[in-house]
Coordinates of C-alpha atoms in Angstrom, one line a residue:
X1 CA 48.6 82.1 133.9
X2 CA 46.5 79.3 132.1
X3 CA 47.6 75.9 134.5
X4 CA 45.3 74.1 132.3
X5 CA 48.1 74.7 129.1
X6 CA 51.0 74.5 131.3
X7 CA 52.0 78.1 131.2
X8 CA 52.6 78.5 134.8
X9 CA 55.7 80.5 135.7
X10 CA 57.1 77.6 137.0
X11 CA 56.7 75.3 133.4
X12 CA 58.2 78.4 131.4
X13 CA 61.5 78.5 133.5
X14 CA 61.9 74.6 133.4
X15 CA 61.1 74.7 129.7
X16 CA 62.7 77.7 128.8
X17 CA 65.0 79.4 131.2
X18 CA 68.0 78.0 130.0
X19 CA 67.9 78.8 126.5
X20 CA 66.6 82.2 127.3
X21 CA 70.1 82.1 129.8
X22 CA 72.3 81.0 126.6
X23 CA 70.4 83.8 124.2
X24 CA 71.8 86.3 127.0
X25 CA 74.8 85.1 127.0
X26 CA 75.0 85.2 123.1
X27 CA 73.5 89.0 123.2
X28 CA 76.2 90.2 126.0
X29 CA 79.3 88.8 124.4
X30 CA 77.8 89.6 120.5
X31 CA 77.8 93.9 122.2
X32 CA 80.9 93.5 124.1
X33 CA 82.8 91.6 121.6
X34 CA 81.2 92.4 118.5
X35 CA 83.8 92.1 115.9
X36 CA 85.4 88.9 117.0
X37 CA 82.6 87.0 118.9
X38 CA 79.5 87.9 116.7
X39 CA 81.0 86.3 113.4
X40 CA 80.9 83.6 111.3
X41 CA 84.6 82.2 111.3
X42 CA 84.1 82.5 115.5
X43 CA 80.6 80.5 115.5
X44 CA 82.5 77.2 113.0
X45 CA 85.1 77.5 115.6
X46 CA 82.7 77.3 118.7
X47 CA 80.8 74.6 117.1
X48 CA 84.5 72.9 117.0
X49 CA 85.4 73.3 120.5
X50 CA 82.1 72.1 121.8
X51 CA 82.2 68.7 119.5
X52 CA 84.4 67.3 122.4
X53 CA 82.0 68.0 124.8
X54 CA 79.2 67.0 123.4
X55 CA 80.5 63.5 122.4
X56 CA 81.0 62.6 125.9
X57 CA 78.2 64.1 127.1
X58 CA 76.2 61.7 125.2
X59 CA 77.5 59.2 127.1
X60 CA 77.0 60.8 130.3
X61 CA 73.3 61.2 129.5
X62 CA 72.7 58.0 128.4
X63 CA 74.4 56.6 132.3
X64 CA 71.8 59.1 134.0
X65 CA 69.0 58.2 132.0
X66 CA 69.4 54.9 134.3
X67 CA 69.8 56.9 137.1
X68 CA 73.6 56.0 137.0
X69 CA 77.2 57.7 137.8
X70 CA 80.1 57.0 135.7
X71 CA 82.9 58.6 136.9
X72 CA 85.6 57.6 134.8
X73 CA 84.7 59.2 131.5
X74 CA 87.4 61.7 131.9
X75 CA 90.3 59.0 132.6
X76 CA 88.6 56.9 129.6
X77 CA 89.1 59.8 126.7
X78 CA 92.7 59.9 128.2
X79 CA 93.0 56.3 127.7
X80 CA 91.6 56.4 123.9
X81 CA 94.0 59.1 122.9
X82 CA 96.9 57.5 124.1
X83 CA 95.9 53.9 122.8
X84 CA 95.2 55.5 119.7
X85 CA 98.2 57.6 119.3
X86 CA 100.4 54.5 120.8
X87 CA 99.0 52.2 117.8
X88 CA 99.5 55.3 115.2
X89 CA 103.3 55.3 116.1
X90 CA 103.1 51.6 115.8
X91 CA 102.5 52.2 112.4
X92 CA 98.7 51.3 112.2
X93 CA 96.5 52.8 109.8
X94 CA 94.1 55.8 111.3
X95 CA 90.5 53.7 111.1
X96 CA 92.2 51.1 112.8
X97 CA 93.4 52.9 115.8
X98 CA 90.3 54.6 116.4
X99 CA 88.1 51.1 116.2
X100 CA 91.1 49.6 118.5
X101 CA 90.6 52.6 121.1
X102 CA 86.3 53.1 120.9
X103 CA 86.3 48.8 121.1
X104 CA 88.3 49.0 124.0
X105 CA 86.2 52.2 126.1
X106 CA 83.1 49.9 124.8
X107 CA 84.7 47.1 126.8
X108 CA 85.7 48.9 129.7
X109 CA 82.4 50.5 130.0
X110 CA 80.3 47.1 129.7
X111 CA 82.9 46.0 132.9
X112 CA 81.6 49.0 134.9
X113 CA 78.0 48.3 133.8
X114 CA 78.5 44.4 134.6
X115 CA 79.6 45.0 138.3
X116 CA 77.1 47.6 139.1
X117 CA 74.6 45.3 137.9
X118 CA 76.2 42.1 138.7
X119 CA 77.4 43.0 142.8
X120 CA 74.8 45.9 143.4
X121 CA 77.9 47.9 144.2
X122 CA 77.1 52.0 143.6
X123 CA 78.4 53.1 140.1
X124 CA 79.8 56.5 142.2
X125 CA 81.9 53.7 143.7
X126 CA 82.7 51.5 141.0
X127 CA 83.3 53.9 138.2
X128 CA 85.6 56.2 141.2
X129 CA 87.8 52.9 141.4
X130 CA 87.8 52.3 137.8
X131 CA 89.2 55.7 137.1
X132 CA 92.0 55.8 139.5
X133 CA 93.1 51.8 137.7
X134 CA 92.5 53.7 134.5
X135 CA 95.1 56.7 135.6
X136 CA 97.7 53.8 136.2
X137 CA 97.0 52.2 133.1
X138 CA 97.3 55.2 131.1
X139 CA 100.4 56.6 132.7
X140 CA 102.1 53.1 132.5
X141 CA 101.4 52.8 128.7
X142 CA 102.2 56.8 127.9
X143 CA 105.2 56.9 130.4
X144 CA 103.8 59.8 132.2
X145 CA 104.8 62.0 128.9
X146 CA 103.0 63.2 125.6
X147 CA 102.7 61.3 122.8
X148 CA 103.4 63.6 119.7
X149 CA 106.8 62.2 118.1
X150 CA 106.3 60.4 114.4
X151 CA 102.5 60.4 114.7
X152 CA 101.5 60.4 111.1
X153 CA 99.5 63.0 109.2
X154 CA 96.4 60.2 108.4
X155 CA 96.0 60.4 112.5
X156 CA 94.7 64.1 112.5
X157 CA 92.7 64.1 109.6
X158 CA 89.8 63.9 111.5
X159 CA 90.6 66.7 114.1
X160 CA 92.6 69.2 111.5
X161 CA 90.1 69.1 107.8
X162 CA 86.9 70.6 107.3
X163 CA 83.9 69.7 104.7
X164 CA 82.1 72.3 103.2
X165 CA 84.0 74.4 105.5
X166 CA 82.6 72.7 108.6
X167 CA 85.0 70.9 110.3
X168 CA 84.8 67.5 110.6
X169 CA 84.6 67.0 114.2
X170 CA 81.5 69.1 114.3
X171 CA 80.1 66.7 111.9
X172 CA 81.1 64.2 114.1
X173 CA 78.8 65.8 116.8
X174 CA 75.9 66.1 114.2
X175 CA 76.0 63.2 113.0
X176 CA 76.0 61.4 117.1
X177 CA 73.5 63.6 118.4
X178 CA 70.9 63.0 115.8
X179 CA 71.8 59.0 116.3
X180 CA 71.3 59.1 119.7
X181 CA 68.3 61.6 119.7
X182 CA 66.8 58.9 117.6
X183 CA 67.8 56.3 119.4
X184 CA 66.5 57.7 122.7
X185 CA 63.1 59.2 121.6
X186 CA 62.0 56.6 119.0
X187 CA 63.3 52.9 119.7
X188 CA 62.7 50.7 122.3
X189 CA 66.2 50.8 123.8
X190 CA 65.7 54.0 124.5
X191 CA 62.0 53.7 126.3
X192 CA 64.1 51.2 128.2
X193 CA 66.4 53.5 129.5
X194 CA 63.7 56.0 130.9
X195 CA 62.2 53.7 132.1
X196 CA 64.6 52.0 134.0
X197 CA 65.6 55.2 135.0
X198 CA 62.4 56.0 136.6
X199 CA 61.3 53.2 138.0
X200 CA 64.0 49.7 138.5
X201 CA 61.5 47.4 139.9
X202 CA 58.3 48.5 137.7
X203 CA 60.9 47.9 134.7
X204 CA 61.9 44.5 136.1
X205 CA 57.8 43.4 136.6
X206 CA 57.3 44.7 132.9
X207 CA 59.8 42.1 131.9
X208 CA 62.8 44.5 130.9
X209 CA 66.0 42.9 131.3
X210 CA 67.8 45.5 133.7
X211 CA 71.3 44.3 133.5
X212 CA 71.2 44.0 129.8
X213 CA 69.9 47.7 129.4
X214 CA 72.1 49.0 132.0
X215 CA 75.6 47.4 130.9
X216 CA 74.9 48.7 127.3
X217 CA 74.6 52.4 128.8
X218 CA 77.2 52.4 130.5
X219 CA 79.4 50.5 127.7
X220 CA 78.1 53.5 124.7
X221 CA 79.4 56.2 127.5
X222 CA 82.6 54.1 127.5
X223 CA 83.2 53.8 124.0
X224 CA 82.0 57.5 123.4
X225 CA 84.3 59.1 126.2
X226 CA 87.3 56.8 124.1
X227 CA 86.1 58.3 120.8
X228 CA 85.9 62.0 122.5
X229 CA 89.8 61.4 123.2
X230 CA 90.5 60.2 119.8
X231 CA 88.8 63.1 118.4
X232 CA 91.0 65.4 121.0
X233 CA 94.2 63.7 120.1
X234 CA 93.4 63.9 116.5
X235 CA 93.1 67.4 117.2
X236 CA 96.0 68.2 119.0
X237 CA 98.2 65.6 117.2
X238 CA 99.2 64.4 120.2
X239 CA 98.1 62.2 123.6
X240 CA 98.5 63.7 127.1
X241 CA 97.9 61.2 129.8
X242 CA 95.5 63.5 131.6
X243 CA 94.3 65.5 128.0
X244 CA 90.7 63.5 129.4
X245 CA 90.8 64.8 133.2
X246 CA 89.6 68.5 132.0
X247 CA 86.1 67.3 129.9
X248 CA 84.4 64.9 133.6
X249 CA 82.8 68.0 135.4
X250 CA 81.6 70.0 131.9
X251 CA 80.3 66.3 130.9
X252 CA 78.1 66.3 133.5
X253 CA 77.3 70.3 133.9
X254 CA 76.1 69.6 130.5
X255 CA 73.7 66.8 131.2
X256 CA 72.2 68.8 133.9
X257 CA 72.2 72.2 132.4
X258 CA 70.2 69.5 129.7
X259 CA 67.8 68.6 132.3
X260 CA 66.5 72.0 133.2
X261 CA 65.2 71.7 129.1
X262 CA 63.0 69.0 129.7
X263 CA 59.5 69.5 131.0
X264 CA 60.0 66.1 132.8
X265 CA 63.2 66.9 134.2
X266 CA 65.1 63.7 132.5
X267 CA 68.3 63.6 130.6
X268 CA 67.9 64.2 127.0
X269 CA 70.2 64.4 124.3
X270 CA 68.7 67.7 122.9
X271 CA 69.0 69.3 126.2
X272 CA 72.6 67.8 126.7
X273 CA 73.6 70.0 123.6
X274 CA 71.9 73.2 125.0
X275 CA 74.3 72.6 127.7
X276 CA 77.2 71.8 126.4
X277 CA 76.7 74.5 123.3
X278 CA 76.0 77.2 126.8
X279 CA 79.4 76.1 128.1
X280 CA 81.1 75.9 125.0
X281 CA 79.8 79.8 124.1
X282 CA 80.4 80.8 127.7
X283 CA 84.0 79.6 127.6
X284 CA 84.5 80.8 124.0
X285 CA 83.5 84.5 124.9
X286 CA 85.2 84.4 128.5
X287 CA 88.4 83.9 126.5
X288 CA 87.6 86.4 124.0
X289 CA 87.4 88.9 126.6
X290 CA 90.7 87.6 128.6
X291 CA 89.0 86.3 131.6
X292 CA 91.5 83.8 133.6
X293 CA 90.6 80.5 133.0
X294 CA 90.0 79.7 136.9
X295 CA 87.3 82.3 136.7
X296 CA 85.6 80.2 134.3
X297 CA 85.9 77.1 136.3
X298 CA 84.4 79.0 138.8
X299 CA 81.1 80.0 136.7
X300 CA 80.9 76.7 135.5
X301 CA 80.3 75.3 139.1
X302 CA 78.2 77.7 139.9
X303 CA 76.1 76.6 136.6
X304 CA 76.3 73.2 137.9
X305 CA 74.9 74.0 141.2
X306 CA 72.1 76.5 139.9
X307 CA 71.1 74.0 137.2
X308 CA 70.4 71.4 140.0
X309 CA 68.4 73.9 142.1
X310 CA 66.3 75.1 139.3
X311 CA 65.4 71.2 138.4
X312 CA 64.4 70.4 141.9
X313 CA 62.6 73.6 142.5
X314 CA 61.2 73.7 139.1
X315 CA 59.5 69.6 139.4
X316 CA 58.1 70.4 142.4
X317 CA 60.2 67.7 144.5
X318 CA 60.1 67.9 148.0
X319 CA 62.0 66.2 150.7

């Protein structure tokens, strides 16, 4: 191999494996399953599943891009779906309930940011803590039950209509990865981030304001992981108190499947999609084929674990 252009063995799997891994995947499923995987109506509803995910995968990238945990993202979308389905049966108009319930993850988040930042406490810690508060909060507003009596039809517009036969959740997802692809690759905020992420004191001796950057990261994932559980809620047409719980782990096998993407080994919001769009296919297929959905689980930490171990071995880091 040329080292001088990269093309070691090592720089094609890091930059390459895992979309060769999710071409696979597409090619076994596409022969086993040809008439019901390998279609068009099967690849709009794929891209519809995976809109979740993505959504608060976002947010988990841009926490890690700081070299941050949140932990409660999954208790957070359970908290927006039931805020927002609570103020729908109130009687408030859709837009409204979904501003109400991102405002309020956007707050929420900026608190976890702000005592990380503010007390030095670990985010593992502090977002760990925040989650179990959260799983009172949201049981205590829901009542421990599903929301899904006299919530109007305005409420799942979102999750149930299509445009130009693309549903409008997946537009959703288009329309956030591209902001925050742009946000993260060509502004300031973003350089911030990775840089931050990197290196804390370098960034501080460059002059960046580390608090600042770090409680808007973790305020976006907060408002993003409310707006993924408005989006599921929407959906469904109703609010479960733990609807959230199920989206944490893929969050973050996503962001690290992402990793693997990135000759630098960062988080990156195209490689977060690779991820998530892997998971989303693998999961679609494994049902297709009637695998048990604790098999799945299973494969999914595996990915996790694998994705990790490829990035460390793959960057050359050594203890």
């Amino acid at each position: 191999m040329d080292r001088k252009n990269g093309m070691t063995a090592g720089n094609i799997i890091k930059s390459y494996g895992t979309i060769l891994a999710g071409i696979v995947i597409i090619l076994i499923f596409s022969i086993l399953r040809p008439h019901a995987f390998f279609t068009l109506t099967n690849l709009i509803n794929v891209t519809r599943q995976i809109s979740l995910l993505v959504v608060i995968a976002i947010g988990a990238t841009l926490v890690m891009s700081v070299d941050e945990f949140d932990l409660s993202v999954g208790t957070m979308a359970s908290l927006g779906g039931i805020a927002a389905a609570k103020l729908a049966v109130a009687g408030c108009p859709a837009v409204l309930c979904f501003a109400a319930a991102i405002a309020l993850g956007f707050v929420i988040g900026a608190l976890n940011g702000w005592i990380v930042t503010k007390f030095g406490v670990l985010s593992f810690i502090t977002t760990l803590g925040m989650s179990t508060a959260l799983s009172g909060v949201v049981f205590w507003l829901s009542g421990g039950a599903t929301i899904f009596q006299n919530i109007p039809a305005g409420f799942t517009y979102l999750g149930s209509h299509a445009f130009a036969r693309i549903p409008l959740l997946t537009w959703v997802m288009i329309l956030l990865l591209l902001l925050f692809w742009f946000v993260m690759r060509h502004t300031t905020f973003g350089r911030r981030l990775y840089a931050i992420g990197g290196n804390v004191q370098a960034s501080r001796i460059s002059g960046i304001n580390v608090p600042v950057n770090k409680n808007m990261a973790f305020a976006l994932c907060g408002a993003l992981a409310a707006l993924m559980g408005v989006m599921l809620a929407s959906r469904l047409g109703s609010a479960h108190p733990t609807a959230g719980d199920g989206y944490f782990m893929n969050a973050y096998a996503a962001v690290f499947l992402g990793r693997t993407v990135s000759r630098e080994g960062i988080p990156n919001i195209g490689g977060t999609f690779v991820g998530a769009a892997i998971l989303g296919i693998l999961a679609n297929g494994l049902t297709i084929m009637q695998v048990p959905s604790y098999l799945q689980d299973i494969l999914t930490g595996f990915i996790i674990i694998l994705a990790v171990i490829v990035q460390k071995v793959t960057s050359g880091e050594k203890e």
